[in-house]
CSV table of N, CA and C in Angstrom, one decimal:
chain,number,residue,atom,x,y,z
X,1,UNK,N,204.8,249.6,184.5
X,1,UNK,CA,204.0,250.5,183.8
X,1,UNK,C,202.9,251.1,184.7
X,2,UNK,N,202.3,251.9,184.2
X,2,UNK,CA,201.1,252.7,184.9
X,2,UNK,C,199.9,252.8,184.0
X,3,UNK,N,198.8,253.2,185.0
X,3,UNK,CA,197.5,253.1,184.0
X,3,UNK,C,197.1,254.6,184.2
X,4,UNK,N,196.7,255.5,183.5
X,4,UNK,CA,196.6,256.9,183.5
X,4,UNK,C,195.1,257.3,183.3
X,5,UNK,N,194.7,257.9,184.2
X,5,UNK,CA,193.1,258.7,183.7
X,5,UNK,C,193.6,259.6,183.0
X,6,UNK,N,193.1,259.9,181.7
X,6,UNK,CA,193.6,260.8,180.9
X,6,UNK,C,192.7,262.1,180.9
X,7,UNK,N,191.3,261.7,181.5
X,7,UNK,CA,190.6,263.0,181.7
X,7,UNK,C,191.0,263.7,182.9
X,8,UNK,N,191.2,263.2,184.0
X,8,UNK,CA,191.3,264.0,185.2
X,8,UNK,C,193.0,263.8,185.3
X,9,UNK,N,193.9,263.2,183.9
X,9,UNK,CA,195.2,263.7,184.0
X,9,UNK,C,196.1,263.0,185.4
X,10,UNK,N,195.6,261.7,185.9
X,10,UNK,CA,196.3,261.0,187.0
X,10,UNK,C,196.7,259.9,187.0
X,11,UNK,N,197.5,259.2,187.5
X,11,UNK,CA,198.0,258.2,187.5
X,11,UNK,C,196.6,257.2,188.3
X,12,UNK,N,196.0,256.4,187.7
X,12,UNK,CA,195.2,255.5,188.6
X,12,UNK,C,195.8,254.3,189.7
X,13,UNK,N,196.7,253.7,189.0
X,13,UNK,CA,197.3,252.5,189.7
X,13,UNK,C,198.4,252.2,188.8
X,14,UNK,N,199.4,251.4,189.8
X,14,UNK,CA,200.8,251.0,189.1
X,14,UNK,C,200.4,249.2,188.9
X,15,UNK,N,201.0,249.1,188.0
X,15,UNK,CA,201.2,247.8,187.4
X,15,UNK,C,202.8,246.8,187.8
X,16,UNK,N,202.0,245.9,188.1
X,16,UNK,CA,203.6,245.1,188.8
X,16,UNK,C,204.6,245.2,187.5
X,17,UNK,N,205.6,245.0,187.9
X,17,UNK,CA,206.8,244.8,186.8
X,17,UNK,C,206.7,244.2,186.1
X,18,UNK,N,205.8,242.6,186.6
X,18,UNK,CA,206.7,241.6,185.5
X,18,UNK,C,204.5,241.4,185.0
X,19,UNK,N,203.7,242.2,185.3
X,19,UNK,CA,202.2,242.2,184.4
X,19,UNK,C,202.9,242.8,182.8
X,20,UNK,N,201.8,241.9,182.0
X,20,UNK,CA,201.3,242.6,180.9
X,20,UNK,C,200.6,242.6,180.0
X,21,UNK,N,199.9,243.6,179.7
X,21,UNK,CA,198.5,243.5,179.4
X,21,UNK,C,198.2,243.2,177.7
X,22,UNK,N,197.9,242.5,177.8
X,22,UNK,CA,197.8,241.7,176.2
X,22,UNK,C,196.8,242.0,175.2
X,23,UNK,N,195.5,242.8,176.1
X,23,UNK,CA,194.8,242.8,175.1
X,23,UNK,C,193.4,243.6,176.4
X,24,UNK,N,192.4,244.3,175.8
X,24,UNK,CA,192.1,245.5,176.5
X,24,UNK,C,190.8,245.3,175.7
X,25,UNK,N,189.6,245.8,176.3
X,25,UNK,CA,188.1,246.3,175.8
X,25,UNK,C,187.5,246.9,176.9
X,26,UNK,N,186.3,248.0,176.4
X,26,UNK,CA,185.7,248.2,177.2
X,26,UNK,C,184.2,248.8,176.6
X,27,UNK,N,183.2,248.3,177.7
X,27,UNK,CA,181.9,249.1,176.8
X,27,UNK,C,181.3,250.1,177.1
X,28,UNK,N,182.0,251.4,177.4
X,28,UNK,CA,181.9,252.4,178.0
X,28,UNK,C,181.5,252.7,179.8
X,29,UNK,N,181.0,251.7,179.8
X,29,UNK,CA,180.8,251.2,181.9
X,29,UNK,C,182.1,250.8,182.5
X,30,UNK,N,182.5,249.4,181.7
X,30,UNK,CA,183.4,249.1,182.3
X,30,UNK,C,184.9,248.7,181.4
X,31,UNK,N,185.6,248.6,182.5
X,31,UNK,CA,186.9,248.7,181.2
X,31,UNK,C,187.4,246.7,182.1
X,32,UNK,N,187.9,245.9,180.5
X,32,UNK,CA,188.7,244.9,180.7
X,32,UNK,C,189.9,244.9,180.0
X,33,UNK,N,190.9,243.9,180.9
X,33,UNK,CA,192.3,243.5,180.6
X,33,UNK,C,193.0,242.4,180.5
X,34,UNK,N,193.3,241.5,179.6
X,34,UNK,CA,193.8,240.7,179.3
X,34,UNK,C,195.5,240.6,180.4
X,35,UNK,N,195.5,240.3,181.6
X,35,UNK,CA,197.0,240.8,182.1
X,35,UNK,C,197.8,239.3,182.0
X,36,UNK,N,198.6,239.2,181.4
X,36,UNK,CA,199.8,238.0,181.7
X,36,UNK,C,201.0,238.1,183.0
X,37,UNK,N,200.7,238.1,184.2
X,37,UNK,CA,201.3,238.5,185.5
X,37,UNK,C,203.3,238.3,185.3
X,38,UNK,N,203.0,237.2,184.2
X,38,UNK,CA,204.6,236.7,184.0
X,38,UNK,C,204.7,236.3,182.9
X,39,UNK,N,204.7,237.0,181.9
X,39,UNK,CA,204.9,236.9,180.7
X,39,UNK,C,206.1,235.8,179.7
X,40,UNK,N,207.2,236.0,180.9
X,40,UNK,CA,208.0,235.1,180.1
X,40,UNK,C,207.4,233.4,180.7
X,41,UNK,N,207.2,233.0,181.4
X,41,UNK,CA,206.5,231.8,181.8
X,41,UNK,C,204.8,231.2,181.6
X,42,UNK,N,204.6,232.6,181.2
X,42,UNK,CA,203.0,232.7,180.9
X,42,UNK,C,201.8,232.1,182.0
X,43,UNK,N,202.2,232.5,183.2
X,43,UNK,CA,201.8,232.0,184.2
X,43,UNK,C,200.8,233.1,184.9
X,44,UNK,N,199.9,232.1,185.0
X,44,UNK,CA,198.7,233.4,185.9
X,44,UNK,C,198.2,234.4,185.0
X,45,UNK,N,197.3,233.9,183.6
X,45,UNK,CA,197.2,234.6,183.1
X,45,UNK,C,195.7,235.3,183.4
X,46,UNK,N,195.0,236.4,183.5
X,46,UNK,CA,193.4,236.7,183.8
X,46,UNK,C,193.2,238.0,183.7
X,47,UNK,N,191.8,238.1,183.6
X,47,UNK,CA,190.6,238.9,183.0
X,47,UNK,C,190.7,240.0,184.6
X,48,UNK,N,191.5,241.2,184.3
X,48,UNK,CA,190.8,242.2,185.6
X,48,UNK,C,190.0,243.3,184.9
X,49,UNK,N,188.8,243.5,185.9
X,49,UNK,CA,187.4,244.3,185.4
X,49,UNK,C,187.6,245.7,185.9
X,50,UNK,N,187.1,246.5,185.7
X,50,UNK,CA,187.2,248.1,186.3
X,50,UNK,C,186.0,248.6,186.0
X,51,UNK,N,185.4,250.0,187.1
X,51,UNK,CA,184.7,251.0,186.9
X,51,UNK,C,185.2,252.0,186.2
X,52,UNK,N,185.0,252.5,185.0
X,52,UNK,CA,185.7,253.5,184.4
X,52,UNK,C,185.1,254.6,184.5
X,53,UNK,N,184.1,255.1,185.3
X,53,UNK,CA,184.1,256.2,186.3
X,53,UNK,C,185.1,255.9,187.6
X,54,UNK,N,185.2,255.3,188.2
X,54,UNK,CA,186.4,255.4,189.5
X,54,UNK,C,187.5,255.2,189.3
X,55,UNK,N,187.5,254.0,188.4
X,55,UNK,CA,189.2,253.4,188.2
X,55,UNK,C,189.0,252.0,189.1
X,56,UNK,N,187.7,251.8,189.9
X,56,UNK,CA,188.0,250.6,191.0
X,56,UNK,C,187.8,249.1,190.7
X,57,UNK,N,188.7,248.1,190.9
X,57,UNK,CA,188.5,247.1,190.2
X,57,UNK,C,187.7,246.2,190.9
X,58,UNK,N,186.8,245.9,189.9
X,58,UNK,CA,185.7,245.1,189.9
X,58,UNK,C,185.5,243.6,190.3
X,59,UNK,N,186.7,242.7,189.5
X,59,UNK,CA,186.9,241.3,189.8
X,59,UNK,C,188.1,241.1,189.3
X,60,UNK,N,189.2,239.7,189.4
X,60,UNK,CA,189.6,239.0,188.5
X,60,UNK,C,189.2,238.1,188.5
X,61,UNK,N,189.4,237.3,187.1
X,61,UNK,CA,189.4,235.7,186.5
X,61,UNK,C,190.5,235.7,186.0
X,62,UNK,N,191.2,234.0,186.3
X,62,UNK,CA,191.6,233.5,185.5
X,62,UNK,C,191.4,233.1,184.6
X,63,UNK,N,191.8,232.9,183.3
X,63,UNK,CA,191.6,232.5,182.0
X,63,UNK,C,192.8,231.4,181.5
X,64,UNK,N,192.0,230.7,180.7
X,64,UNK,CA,193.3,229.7,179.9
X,64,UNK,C,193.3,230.7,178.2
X,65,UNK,N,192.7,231.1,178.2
X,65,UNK,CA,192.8,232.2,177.0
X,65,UNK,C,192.1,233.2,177.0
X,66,UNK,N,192.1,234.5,176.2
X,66,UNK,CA,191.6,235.4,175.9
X,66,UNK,C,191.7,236.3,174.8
X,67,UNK,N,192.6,236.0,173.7
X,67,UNK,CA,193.3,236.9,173.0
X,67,UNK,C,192.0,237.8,171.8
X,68,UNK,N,190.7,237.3,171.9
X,68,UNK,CA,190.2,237.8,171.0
X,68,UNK,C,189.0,238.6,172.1
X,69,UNK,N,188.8,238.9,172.0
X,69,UNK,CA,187.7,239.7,173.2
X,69,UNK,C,187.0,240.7,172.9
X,70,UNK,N,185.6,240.8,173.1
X,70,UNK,CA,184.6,241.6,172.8
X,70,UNK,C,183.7,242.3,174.1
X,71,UNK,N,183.4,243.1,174.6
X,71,UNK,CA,183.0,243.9,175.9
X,71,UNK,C,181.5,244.1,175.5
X,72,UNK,N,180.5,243.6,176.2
X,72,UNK,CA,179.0,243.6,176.0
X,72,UNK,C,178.5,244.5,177.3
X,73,UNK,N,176.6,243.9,177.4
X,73,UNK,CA,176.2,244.1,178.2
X,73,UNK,C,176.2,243.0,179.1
X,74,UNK,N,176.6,241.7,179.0
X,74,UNK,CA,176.4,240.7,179.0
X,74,UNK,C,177.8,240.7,180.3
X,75,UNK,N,178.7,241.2,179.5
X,75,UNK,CA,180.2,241.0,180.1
X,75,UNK,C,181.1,240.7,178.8
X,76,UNK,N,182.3,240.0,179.3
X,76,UNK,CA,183.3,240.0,178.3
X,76,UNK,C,183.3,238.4,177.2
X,77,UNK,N,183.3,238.2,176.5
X,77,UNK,CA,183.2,237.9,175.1
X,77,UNK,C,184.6,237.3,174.7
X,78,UNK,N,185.3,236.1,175.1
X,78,UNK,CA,186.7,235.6,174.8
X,78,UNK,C,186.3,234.2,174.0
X,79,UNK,N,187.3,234.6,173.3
X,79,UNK,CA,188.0,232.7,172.8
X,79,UNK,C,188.4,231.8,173.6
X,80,UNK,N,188.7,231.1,173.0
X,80,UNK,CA,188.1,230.0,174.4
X,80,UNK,C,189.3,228.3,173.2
X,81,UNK,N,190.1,227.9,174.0
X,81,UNK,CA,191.4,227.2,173.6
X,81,UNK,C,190.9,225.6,173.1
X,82,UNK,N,189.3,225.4,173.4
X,82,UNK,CA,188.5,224.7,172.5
X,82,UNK,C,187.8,225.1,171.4
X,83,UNK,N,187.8,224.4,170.4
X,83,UNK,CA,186.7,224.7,169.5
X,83,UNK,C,185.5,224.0,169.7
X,84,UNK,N,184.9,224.6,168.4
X,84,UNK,CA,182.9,224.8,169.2
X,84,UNK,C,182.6,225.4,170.3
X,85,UNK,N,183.1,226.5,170.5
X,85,UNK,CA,183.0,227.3,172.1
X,85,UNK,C,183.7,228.3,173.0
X,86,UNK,N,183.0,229.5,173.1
X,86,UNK,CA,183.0,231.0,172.8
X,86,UNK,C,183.4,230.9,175.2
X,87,UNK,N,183.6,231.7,175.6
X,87,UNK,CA,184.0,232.3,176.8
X,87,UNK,C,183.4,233.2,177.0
X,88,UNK,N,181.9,233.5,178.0
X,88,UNK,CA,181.4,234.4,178.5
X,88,UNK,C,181.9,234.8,180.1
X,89,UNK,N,182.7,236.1,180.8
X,89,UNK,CA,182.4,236.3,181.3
X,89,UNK,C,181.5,237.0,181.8
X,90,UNK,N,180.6,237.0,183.1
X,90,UNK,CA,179.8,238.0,183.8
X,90,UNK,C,180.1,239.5,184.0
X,91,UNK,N,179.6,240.2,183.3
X,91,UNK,CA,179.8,241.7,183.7
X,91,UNK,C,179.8,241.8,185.6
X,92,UNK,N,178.9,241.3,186.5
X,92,UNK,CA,179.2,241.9,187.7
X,92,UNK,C,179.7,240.8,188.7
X,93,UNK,N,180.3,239.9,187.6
X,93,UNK,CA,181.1,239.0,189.0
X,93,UNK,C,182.1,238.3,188.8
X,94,UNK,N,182.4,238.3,187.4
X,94,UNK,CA,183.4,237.6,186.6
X,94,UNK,C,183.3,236.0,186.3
X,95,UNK,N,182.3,235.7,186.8
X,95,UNK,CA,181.9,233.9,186.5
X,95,UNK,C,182.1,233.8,185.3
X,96,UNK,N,182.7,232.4,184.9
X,96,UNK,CA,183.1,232.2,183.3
X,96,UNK,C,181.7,231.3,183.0
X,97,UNK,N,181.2,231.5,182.3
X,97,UNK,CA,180.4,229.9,181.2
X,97,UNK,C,181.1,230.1,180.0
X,98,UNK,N,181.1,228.8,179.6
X,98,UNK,CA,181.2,228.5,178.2
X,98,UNK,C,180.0,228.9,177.3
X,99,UNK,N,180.0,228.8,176.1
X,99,UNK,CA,178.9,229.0,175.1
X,99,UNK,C,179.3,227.8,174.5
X,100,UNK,N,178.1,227.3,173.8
X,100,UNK,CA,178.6,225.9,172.6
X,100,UNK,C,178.5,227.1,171.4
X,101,UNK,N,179.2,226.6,170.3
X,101,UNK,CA,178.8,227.3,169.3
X,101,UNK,C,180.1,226.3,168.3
X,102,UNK,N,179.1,225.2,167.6
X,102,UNK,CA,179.6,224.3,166.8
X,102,UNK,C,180.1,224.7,165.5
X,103,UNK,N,179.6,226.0,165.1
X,103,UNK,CA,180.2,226.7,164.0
X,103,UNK,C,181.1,227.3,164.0
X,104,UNK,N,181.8,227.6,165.3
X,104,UNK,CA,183.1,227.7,165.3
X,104,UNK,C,184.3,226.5,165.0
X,105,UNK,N,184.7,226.5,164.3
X,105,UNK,CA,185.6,225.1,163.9
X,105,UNK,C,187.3,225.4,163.6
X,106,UNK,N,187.8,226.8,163.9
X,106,UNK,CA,188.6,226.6,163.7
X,106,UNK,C,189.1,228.1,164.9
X,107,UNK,N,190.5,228.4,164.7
X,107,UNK,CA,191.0,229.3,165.9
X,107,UNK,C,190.4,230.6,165.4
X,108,UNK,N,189.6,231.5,166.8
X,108,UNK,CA,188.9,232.6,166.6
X,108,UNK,C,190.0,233.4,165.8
X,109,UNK,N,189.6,234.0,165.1
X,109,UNK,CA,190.6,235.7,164.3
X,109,UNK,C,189.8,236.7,165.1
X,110,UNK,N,188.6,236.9,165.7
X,110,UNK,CA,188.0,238.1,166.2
X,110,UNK,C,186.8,238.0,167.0
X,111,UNK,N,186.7,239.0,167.8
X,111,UNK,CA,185.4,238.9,168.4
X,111,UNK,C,184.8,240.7,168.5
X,112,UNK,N,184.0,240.9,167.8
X,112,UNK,CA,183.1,242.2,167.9
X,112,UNK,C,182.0,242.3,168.4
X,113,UNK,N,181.4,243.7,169.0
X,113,UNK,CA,180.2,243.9,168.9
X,113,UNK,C,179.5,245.0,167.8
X,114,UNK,N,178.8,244.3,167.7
X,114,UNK,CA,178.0,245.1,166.6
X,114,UNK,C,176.3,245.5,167.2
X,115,UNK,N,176.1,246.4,167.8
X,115,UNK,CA,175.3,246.5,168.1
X,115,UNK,C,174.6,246.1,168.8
X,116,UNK,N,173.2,245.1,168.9
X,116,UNK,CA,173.1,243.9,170.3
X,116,UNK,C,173.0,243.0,169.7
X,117,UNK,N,174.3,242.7,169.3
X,117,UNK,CA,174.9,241.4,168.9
X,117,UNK,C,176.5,241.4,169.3
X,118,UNK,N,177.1,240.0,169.1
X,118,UNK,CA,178.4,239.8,169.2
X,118,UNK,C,178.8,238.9,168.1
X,119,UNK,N,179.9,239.4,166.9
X,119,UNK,CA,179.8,238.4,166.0
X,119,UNK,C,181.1,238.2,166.8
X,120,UNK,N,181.4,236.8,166.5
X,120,UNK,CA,182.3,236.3,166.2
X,120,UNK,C,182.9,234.8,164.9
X,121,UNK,N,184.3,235.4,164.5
X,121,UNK,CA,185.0,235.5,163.5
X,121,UNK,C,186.1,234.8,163.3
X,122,UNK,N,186.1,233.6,162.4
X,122,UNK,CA,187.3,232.3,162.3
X,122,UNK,C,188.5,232.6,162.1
X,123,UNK,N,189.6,232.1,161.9
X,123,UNK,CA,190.8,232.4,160.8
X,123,UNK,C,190.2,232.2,159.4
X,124,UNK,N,189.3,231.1,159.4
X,124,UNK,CA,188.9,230.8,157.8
X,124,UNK,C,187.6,231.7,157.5
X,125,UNK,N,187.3,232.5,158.3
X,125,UNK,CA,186.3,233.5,158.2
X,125,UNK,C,185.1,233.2,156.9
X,126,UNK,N,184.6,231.8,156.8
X,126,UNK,CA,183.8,231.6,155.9
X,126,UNK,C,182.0,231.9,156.8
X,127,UNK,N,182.3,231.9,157.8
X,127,UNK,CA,180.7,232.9,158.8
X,127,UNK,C,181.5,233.5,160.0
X,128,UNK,N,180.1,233.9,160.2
X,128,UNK,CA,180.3,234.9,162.0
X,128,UNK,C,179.5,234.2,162.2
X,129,UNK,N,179.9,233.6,163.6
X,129,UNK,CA,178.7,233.2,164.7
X,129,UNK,C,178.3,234.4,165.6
X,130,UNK,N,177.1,234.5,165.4
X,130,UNK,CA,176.5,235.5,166.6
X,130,UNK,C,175.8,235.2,167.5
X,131,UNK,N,175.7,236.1,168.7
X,131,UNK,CA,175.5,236.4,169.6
X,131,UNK,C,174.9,237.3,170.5
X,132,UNK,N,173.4,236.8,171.4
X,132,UNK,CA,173.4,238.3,171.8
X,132,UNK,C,173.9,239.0,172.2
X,133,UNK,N,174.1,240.6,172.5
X,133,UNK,CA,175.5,240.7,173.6
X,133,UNK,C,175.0,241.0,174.9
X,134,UNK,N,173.2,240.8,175.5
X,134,UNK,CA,172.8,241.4,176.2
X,134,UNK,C,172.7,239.9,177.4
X,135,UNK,N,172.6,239.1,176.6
X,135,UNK,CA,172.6,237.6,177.3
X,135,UNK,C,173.7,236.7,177.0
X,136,UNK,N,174.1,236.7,175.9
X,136,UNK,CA,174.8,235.6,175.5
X,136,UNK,C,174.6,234.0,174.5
X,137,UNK,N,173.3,234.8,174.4
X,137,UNK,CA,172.4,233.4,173.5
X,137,UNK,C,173.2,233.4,172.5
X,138,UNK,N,173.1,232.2,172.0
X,138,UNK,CA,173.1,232.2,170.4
X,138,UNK,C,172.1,232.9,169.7
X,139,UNK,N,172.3,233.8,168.7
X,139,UNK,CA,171.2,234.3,167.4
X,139,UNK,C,171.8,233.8,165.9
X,140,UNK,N,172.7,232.9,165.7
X,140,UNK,CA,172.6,232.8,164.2
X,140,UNK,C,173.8,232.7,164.3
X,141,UNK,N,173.7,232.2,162.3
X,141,UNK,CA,175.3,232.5,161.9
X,141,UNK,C,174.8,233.4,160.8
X,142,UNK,N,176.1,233.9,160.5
X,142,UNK,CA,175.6,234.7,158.6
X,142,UNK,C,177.1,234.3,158.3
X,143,UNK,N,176.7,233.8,157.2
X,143,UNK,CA,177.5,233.4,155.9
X,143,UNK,C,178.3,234.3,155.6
X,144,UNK,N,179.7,234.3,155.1
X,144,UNK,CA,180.6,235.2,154.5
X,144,UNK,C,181.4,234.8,153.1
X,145,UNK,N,181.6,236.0,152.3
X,145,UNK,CA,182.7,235.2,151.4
X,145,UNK,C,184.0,235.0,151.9
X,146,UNK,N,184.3,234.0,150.7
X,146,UNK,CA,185.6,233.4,150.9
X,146,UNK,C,186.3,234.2,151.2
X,147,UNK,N,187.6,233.7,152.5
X,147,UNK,CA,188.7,234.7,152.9
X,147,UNK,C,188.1,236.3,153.5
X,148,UNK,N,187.1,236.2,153.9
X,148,UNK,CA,186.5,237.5,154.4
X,148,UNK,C,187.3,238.0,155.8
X,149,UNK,N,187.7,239.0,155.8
X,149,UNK,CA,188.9,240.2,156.0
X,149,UNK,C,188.0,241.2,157.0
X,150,UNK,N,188.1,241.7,158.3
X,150,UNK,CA,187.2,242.9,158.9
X,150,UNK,C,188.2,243.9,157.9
X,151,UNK,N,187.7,244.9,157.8
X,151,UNK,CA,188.1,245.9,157.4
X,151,UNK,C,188.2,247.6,158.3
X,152,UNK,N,186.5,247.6,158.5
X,152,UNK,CA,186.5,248.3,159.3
X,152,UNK,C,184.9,248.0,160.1
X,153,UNK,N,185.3,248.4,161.7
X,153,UNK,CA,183.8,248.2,162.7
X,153,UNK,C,183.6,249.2,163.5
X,154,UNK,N,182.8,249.5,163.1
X,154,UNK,CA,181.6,250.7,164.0
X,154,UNK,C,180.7,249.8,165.0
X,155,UNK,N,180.3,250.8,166.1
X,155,UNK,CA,179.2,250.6,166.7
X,155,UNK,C,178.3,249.6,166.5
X,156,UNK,N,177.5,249.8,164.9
X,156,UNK,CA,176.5,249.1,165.0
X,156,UNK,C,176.7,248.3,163.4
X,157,UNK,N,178.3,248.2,162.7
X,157,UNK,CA,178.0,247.4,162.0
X,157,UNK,C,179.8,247.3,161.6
X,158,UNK,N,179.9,245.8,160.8
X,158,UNK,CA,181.2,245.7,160.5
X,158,UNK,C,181.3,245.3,158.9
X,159,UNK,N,182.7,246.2,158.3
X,159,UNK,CA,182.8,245.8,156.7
X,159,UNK,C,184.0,244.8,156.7
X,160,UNK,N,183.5,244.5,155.4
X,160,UNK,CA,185.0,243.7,155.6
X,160,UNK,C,185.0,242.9,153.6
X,161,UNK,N,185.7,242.7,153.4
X,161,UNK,CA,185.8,242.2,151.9
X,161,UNK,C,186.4,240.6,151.8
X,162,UNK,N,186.1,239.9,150.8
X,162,UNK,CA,186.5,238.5,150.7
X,162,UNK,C,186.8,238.4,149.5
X,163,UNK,N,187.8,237.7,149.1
X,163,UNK,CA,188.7,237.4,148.0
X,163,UNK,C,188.5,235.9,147.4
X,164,UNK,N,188.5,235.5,146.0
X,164,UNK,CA,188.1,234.4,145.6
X,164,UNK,C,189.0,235.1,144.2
X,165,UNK,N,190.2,234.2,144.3
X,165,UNK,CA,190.8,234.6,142.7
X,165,UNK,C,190.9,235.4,142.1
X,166,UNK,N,189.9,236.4,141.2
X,166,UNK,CA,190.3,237.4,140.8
X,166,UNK,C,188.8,238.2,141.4
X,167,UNK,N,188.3,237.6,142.0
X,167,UNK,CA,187.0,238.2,142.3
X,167,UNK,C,187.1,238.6,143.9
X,168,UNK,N,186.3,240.1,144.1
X,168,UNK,CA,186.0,240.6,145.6
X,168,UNK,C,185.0,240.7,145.8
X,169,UNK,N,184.6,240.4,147.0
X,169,UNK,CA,182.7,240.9,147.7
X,169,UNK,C,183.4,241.7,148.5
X,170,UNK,N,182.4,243.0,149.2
X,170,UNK,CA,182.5,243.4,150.3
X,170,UNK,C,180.9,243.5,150.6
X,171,UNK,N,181.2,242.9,151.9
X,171,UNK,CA,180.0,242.8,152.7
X,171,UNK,C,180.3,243.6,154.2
X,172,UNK,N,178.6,244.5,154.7
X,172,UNK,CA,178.8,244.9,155.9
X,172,UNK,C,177.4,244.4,156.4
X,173,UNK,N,177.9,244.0,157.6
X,173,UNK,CA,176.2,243.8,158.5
X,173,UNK,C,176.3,244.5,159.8
């Protein structure tokens, strides 16, 4: 495959045969890529960074996971194949830290930003742990209803509705 600048209409760079890119963000500066180098072996899987004014790549990381990913000021925002604990990479160098975040307890379903925050979102979606997205601190959790569902996310806030039997909330923050 190929990667295409679609404003100036050019091919930027070709992609090996056997890459594939699993999953993509970017926060208007820089663009990231989830690439699996060998997909059927799942071998060498990592984070490459870009300037999306040049097209010029920035770093790679390795990763043991990434499938949920959120693009800050901070850097990139992944799941992370333990629980209690979020994956920050570095915007200008690609260094990984961990984050603790004990209110995560079960396998991420999402990771967003919402403004200068980063929530992130369980499979049992009963809170969002957040995030700043400027540092990476912890800022809180907020509480969700039951079976709570993104629906839809903007810029600076996310809806989403939760199910309890015959009853629905929809909540946006």
């Amino acid at each position: 495959g190929v990667v295409v600048d679609l404003r100036a209409r050019k091919e930027t760079r070709v992609l090996l045969t056997d890459d594939h890119v699993w999953n993509d963000a970017d926060d208007g500066a820089h663009a990231y890529e989830h690439v699996r180098a060998d997909s059927v072996h799942r071998m060498k899987e990592e984070i490459r960074a870009y300037d999306l004014a040049t097209g010029a790549e920035l770093w790679r990381q390795y990763v043991g996971r990434c499938y949920a990913m959120a693009a800050a000021p901070a850097g990139l925002f992944c799941d992370s194949d333990k629980s209690g604990e979020i994956v920050l990479l570095d915007r200008a160098t690609g260094a990984s830290r961990a984050i603790l975040a004990p209110e995560i307890t079960s396998n991420v379903s999402s990771i967003e930003r919402v403004g200068s925050k980063v929530a992130v979102l369980t499979g049992s979606s009963q809170s969002a742990a957040l995030f700043d997205a400027a540092t990476g601190a912890p800022a809180g959790t907020l509480a969700l209803p039951y079976g709570f569902r993104v629906a839809r996310v903007r810029t600076d806030s996310i809806c989403g509705v939760g199910f309890e039997q015959t009853s629905a909330t929809v909540v946006c923050f």
